[in-house]
C-alpha positions as a printed NumPy array, in Angstrom:
array([[-41.546, -56.368,  22.559],
       [-41.485, -52.708,  21.383],
       [-38.468, -50.282,  20.975],
       [-39.454, -48.452,  24.406],
       [-39.086, -51.536,  26.45 ],
       [-35.952, -52.503,  24.913],
       [-34.597, -48.787,  25.721],
       [-35.925, -48.976,  29.439],
       [-34.303, -52.083,  29.625],
       [-31.16 , -50.866,  28.7  ],
       [-31.409, -47.862,  30.746],
       [-31.633, -50.247,  33.649],
       [-28.577, -52.305,  32.682],
       [-26.578, -49.117,  32.278],
       [-27.482, -47.959,  35.743],
       [-27.185, -51.289,  37.393],
       [-23.225, -51.537,  35.196],
       [-22.225, -48.146,  36.682],
       [-23.244, -49.194,  40.473],
       [-21.389, -52.374,  40.233],
       [-18.085, -50.549,  38.771],
       [-18.377, -48.455,  41.447],
       [-18.489, -51.03 ,  43.823],
       [-15.799, -52.876,  42.266],
       [-13.239, -49.854,  42.779],
       [-14.379, -49.711,  46.436],
       [-13.417, -53.381,  46.737],
       [ -9.909, -52.922,  44.88 ],
       [ -9.346, -49.928,  47.142],
       [-10.028, -52.263,  50.207],
       [ -8.055, -55.063,  48.984],
       [ -4.814, -52.393,  48.49 ],
       [ -5.253, -51.078,  52.11 ],
       [ -5.258, -54.794,  53.439],
       [ -2.279, -56.069,  51.18 ],
       [ -0.452, -52.765,  52.51 ],
       [ -1.454, -53.345,  56.037],
       [ -0.196, -57.037,  55.766],
       [  3.236, -55.886,  54.187],
       [  3.96 , -53.71 ,  57.272],
       [  2.956, -56.606,  59.695],
       [  5.38 , -58.683,  57.534],
       [  8.132, -56.209,  57.836],
       [  7.334, -56.034,  61.557],
       [  7.476, -59.521,  62.218],
       [ 10.974, -59.903,  60.144],
       [ 12.339, -57.464,  62.126],
       [ 11.323, -58.917,  65.436],
       [ 12.424, -62.296,  64.326],
       [ 15.912, -60.649,  63.098],
       [ 16.437, -59.355,  66.463],
       [ 15.604, -62.321,  68.37 ],
       [ 17.956, -64.214,  66.325],
       [ 20.454, -61.846,  66.841],
       [ 20.174, -62.26 ,  70.693],
       [ 20.261, -65.786,  70.614],
       [ 23.225, -65.944,  68.453],
       [ 24.759, -63.55 ,  71.146],
       [ 23.848, -65.573,  74.19 ],
       [ 24.942, -68.73 ,  72.074],
       [ 28.621, -67.135,  71.429],
       [ 28.876, -65.936,  75.1  ],
       [ 27.331, -69.099,  76.893],
       [ 30.142, -70.088,  78.477],
       [ 31.2  , -66.638,  79.796],
       [ 27.754, -65.833,  80.941],
       [ 26.724, -69.259,  82.84 ],
       [ 30.108, -70.081,  84.088],
       [ 30.705, -69.274,  87.658],
       [ 33.224, -66.794,  88.802]])
């Protein structure tokens, strides 16, 4: 293998490496976006569970007053 072939192979490897670096950056950005969406979804679900548990607590606390005949 002569020096010219080595230089050509090295140039091809560098080109591939640059492409892979660009792809890895894109993947990292998409993962960050997915994590942000998951955090928002978890916050929303937590809020819904909190409201439902508060309503359940109120219904349980006032069950006799709500259910009892007048």
